[in-house]
Tab-separated table of C-alpha atoms and ligand atoms in Angstrom:
chain	number	residue	atom	x	y	z
A	14	MET	CA	-21.218	59.000	163.934
A	15	THR	CA	-21.588	55.456	165.248
A	16	GLN	CA	-21.034	54.654	168.920
A	17	ASP	CA	-17.815	52.935	167.927
A	18	GLU	CA	-16.594	56.092	166.171
A	19	LEU	CA	-17.463	58.195	169.238
A	20	LYS	CA	-15.396	55.818	171.383
A	21	ALA	CA	-12.467	56.104	168.964
A	22	LEU	CA	-12.763	59.891	169.081
A	23	VAL	CA	-12.416	60.088	172.876
A	24	GLY	CA	-9.782	57.343	172.923
A	25	GLN	CA	-7.674	59.508	170.642
A	26	ALA	CA	-8.467	62.716	172.579
A	27	ALA	CA	-7.231	61.136	175.810
A	28	LEU	CA	-3.668	61.042	174.436
A	29	GLN	CA	-3.279	64.745	175.248
A	30	TYR	CA	-3.463	63.855	178.976
A	31	VAL	CA	-0.565	61.395	178.763
A	32	THR	CA	2.724	62.998	179.800
A	33	PRO	CA	5.732	61.544	177.938
A	34	GLY	CA	8.066	59.743	180.335
A	35	GLU	CA	5.329	59.055	182.930
A	36	ILE	CA	3.675	55.776	183.825
A	37	VAL	CA	0.071	55.717	182.641
A	38	GLY	CA	-2.868	53.947	184.306
A	39	VAL	CA	-5.055	52.052	181.858
A	40	GLY	CA	-8.607	50.881	182.536
A	41	THR	CA	-10.830	48.338	180.854
A	42	GLY	CA	-13.586	48.165	178.251
A	43	SER	CA	-14.345	48.882	174.630
A	44	THR	CA	-13.657	52.640	174.921
A	45	VAL	CA	-10.321	51.994	176.619
A	46	ASN	CA	-9.482	49.530	173.854
A	47	LYS	CA	-9.680	52.512	171.462
A	48	PHE	CA	-7.368	54.453	173.778
A	49	ILE	CA	-4.872	51.568	173.792
A	50	GLU	CA	-4.932	51.539	169.980
A	51	ALA	CA	-4.198	55.287	169.982
A	52	LEU	CA	-1.490	54.840	172.627
A	53	ALA	CA	0.438	52.599	170.236
A	54	THR	CA	1.483	55.770	168.365
A	55	LEU	CA	3.137	57.103	171.568
A	56	LYS	CA	4.589	53.845	172.794
A	57	ASP	CA	8.230	54.909	172.603
A	58	ARG	CA	7.470	57.757	175.031
A	59	VAL	CA	5.519	55.658	177.543
A	60	PRO	CA	7.892	53.861	179.942
A	61	GLY	CA	5.137	51.604	181.248
A	62	ALA	CA	1.538	51.171	182.274
A	63	VAL	CA	-0.394	49.877	185.270
A	64	SER	CA	-3.435	48.008	184.024
A	65	SER	CA	-6.780	47.303	185.679
A	66	SER	CA	-7.455	43.941	184.037
A	67	GLU	CA	-5.918	40.889	182.451
A	68	ALA	CA	-7.672	41.874	179.205
A	69	SER	CA	-6.059	45.340	179.024
A	70	THR	CA	-2.697	43.899	180.100
A	71	ALA	CA	-2.740	41.580	177.098
A	72	ARG	CA	-3.569	44.471	174.739
A	73	LEU	CA	-0.848	46.700	176.200
A	74	LYS	CA	1.757	43.970	175.891
A	75	ALA	CA	0.667	43.327	172.299
A	76	ILE	CA	1.540	46.940	171.373
A	77	GLY	CA	4.872	46.727	173.219
A	78	ILE	CA	4.115	48.753	176.368
A	79	PRO	CA	5.586	47.180	179.532
A	80	VAL	CA	2.952	46.462	182.183
A	81	LEU	CA	4.017	47.083	185.783
A	82	GLU	CA	2.557	45.812	189.046
A	83	ALA	CA	0.683	48.513	190.975
A	84	ASN	CA	2.904	47.793	193.999
A	85	ALA	CA	6.023	48.582	191.976
A	86	VAL	CA	4.864	52.117	191.207
A	87	GLU	CA	4.335	54.918	193.719
A	88	THR	CA	2.307	57.437	191.737
A	89	ILE	CA	0.650	57.264	188.364
A	90	GLY	CA	0.286	60.552	186.484
A	91	VAL	CA	-3.021	59.866	184.820
A	92	TYR	CA	-5.543	57.055	184.798
A	93	ILE	CA	-7.634	56.703	181.654
A	94	ASP	CA	-10.792	54.614	181.940
A	95	GLY	CA	-14.382	54.347	180.760
A	96	ALA	CA	-17.608	54.298	182.759
A	97	ASP	CA	-21.076	52.806	182.639
A	98	GLU	CA	-22.632	56.063	183.847
A	99	ILE	CA	-21.227	59.466	184.731
A	100	ASP	CA	-22.991	62.507	186.164
A	101	GLY	CA	-22.099	66.156	185.647
A	102	GLN	CA	-19.890	66.144	188.769
A	103	GLY	CA	-17.668	63.262	187.662
A	104	HIS	CA	-19.291	60.607	189.886
A	105	MET	CA	-19.523	57.301	188.043
A	106	ILE	CA	-20.940	53.808	188.032
A	107	LYS	CA	-18.271	51.374	186.878
A	108	GLY	CA	-17.798	47.638	186.859
A	109	GLY	CA	-19.899	46.469	183.929
A	110	GLY	CA	-16.754	44.640	182.827
A	111	ALA	CA	-16.271	43.167	186.355
A	112	ALA	CA	-12.889	44.916	186.819
A	113	LEU	CA	-14.088	47.527	189.343
A	114	THR	CA	-11.790	46.623	192.230
A	115	ARG	CA	-8.596	46.916	190.237
A	116	GLU	CA	-10.001	50.019	188.547
A	117	LYS	CA	-10.558	51.686	191.931
A	118	ILE	CA	-7.088	50.717	193.121
A	119	VAL	CA	-5.381	52.207	190.056
A	120	ALA	CA	-7.614	55.298	190.212
A	121	ALA	CA	-6.664	55.840	193.865
A	122	GLN	CA	-2.997	55.690	192.942
A	123	SER	CA	-3.320	58.237	190.136
A	124	ARG	CA	-3.053	62.014	190.349
A	125	ARG	CA	-5.748	62.498	187.740
A	126	PHE	CA	-8.636	60.373	186.454
A	127	VAL	CA	-9.668	61.045	182.862
A	128	CYS	CA	-12.947	59.311	182.029
A	129	ILE	CA	-13.623	58.584	178.356
A	130	ALA	CA	-17.145	57.771	177.244
A	131	ASP	CA	-19.682	58.282	174.518
A	132	GLU	CA	-22.492	60.681	175.385
A	133	SER	CA	-24.993	57.890	176.136
A	134	LYS	CA	-23.175	57.452	179.473
A	135	LEU	CA	-24.020	60.945	180.797
A	136	VAL	CA	-26.901	60.917	183.324
A	137	ALA	CA	-28.477	63.378	185.740
A	138	THR	CA	-28.585	60.842	188.610
A	139	LEU	CA	-26.685	57.542	188.871
A	140	GLY	CA	-28.629	54.298	189.132
A	141	ALA	CA	-30.310	53.335	185.844
A	142	PHE	CA	-27.335	51.098	184.946
A	143	PRO	CA	-27.327	48.009	187.229
A	144	LEU	CA	-24.800	48.798	189.954
A	145	PRO	CA	-21.971	46.221	190.113
A	146	VAL	CA	-20.682	45.283	193.563
A	147	GLU	CA	-17.808	42.827	194.046
A	148	VAL	CA	-18.596	40.568	197.001
A	149	ILE	CA	-16.893	37.686	198.796
A	150	PRO	CA	-19.021	34.647	197.826
A	151	MET	CA	-20.077	33.673	201.383
A	152	ALA	CA	-21.633	37.133	201.873
A	153	THR	CA	-23.701	37.447	198.674
A	154	ALA	CA	-27.081	36.399	200.129
A	155	ARG	CA	-26.807	38.856	203.016
A	156	VAL	CA	-25.586	41.684	200.792
A	157	ILE	CA	-28.567	41.028	198.473
A	158	ARG	CA	-30.891	41.373	201.508
A	159	GLN	CA	-29.166	44.602	202.540
A	160	PHE	CA	-29.790	46.084	199.084
A	161	ALA	CA	-33.434	44.933	199.252
A	162	ALA	CA	-33.776	46.958	202.461
A	163	LEU	CA	-32.647	50.011	200.463
A	164	GLY	CA	-35.227	49.272	197.736
A	165	GLY	CA	-32.788	47.630	195.300
A	166	GLN	CA	-33.104	44.285	193.541
A	167	ALA	CA	-29.765	42.499	193.498
A	168	ARG	CA	-28.681	39.305	191.812
A	169	VAL	CA	-25.428	37.420	191.381
A	170	ARG	CA	-23.941	37.918	187.896
A	171	LEU	CA	-23.733	34.673	185.947
A	172	LYS	CA	-21.431	33.579	183.176
A	173	ASP	CA	-22.245	30.404	181.273
A	174	GLY	CA	-24.888	29.602	183.899
A	175	VAL	CA	-22.590	29.803	186.942
A	176	PRO	CA	-21.499	32.780	189.085
A	177	LEU	CA	-18.911	34.878	187.287
A	178	VAL	CA	-15.542	34.833	189.055
A	179	THR	CA	-13.589	38.105	188.954
A	180	ASP	CA	-9.833	38.524	188.402
A	181	ASN	CA	-9.695	38.568	192.231
A	182	GLY	CA	-11.608	35.304	192.701
A	183	GLN	CA	-14.815	36.966	193.961
A	184	HIS	CA	-18.408	37.299	192.714
A	185	ILE	CA	-20.333	40.265	191.328
A	186	VAL	CA	-23.794	41.311	192.498
A	187	ASP	CA	-25.687	43.670	190.130
A	188	VAL	CA	-28.277	45.952	191.697
A	189	THR	CA	-31.213	47.590	189.928
A	190	GLY	CA	-33.890	49.945	191.228
A	191	LEU	CA	-31.579	52.371	193.015
A	192	LYS	CA	-31.510	56.132	192.563
A	193	ILE	CA	-28.136	57.257	193.892
A	194	SER	CA	-28.626	60.907	194.736
A	195	ASP	CA	-25.742	61.062	197.257
A	196	PRO	CA	-22.926	59.077	195.550
A	197	LEU	CA	-20.314	59.892	198.188
A	198	GLY	CA	-22.512	58.885	201.141
A	199	PHE	CA	-23.811	55.788	199.328
A	200	GLU	CA	-20.299	54.601	198.461
A	201	SER	CA	-19.135	55.119	202.045
A	202	GLU	CA	-22.079	53.171	203.455
A	203	VAL	CA	-21.936	50.143	201.156
A	204	ASN	CA	-18.138	49.986	201.440
A	205	GLN	CA	-18.429	49.137	205.109
A	206	TRP	CA	-20.880	46.209	204.731
A	207	PRO	CA	-18.994	43.038	205.676
A	208	GLY	CA	-18.131	40.970	202.601
A	209	VAL	CA	-18.263	43.886	200.159
A	210	VAL	CA	-14.927	44.149	198.396
A	211	THR	CA	-15.770	47.132	196.178
A	212	VAL	CA	-18.925	49.025	195.282
A	213	GLY	CA	-19.093	50.254	191.690
A	214	VAL	CA	-19.881	53.848	192.656
A	215	PHE	CA	-16.766	55.953	192.060
A	216	ALA	CA	-17.339	59.115	194.085
A	217	HIS	CA	-14.274	59.111	196.346
A	218	GLN	CA	-12.278	58.334	193.182
A	219	LYS	CA	-14.369	60.434	190.818
A	220	ALA	CA	-13.224	61.612	187.385
A	221	SER	CA	-11.194	64.827	187.333
A	222	VAL	CA	-12.075	65.275	183.670
A	223	CYS	CA	-14.582	63.541	181.413
A	224	LEU	CA	-14.128	63.446	177.635
A	225	LEU	CA	-17.557	62.773	176.151
A	226	GLY	CA	-17.902	61.728	172.535
A	227	THR	CA	-20.782	63.591	170.887
A	228	ALA	CA	-21.949	64.075	167.296
A	229	GLU	CA	-20.465	67.575	167.511
A	230	GLY	CA	-17.078	66.313	168.685
A	231	VAL	CA	-15.408	65.841	172.068
A	232	ARG	CA	-17.118	67.629	174.941
A	233	THR	CA	-14.908	68.128	178.010
A	234	LEU	CA	-16.519	68.128	181.467
A	235	SER	CA	-14.305	69.081	184.393
B	1	ABF	C1	-14.835	49.864	182.460
B	1	ABF	O1	-15.425	49.415	181.277
B	1	ABF	C2	-15.886	49.951	183.366
B	1	ABF	O2	-15.777	50.120	184.663
B	1	ABF	C3	-17.133	50.007	182.691
B	1	ABF	O3	-17.847	48.951	183.221
B	1	ABF	C4	-16.783	49.685	181.315
B	1	ABF	C5	-17.148	50.626	180.247
B	1	ABF	O4	-17.001	49.901	179.091
B	1	ABF	P1	-17.236	50.421	177.668
B	1	ABF	O5	-16.204	51.449	177.417
B	1	ABF	O6	-17.069	49.177	176.872
B	1	ABF	O7	-18.627	50.946	177.627
B	1	ABF	O8	-14.199	51.038	182.286
């Protein structure tokens, strides 16, 4: 199976976690795009969605699912999203698509987080994928120095030669060279550095379930 087919497989499998009549949280990325395609078949039973990005919002609207503001919804039953890396305990690196802050907000509001990914995303220890961190622009140089002190090499993400600007008007710093053996402690520490909006380690908001697409079919980790 191609990687695209594995993504479609888990996108389809995630439908079983959507409860008819409940608001669903929808993440971002190519795997989630497969989920949104699958969700079109259930659209009459989905009263609305809270989305983590402008890109997913546009796709949801295109299939006729109303998109609600996070502030207008108290609890979301399930949040379906992809990951850049996931370990066997459900800790993830996210933010390759620069939507990590909204993703963490929607995840925090949801009773359950179902991660969908192809098997290339499963790792023993987080850190091979460059860790995205959303940072207020005036703090990027200092945050880069703070990562250097931890042994990481950080750089501001560029788009068309200039710093990428997130949906929230901030910048992204990507960090390589880290081995994140204590995801919970690492997330807590970096979260409190001044100027950091969101660190792309999802340990406090880890996945409750992970649906991994493999050549043998969907493998469920929980
Ligand atoms: C989002 O999309 C992320 O946080 C992660 O960066 C990315 C995964 O994308 P894909 O499914 O395209 O690999 O969920």
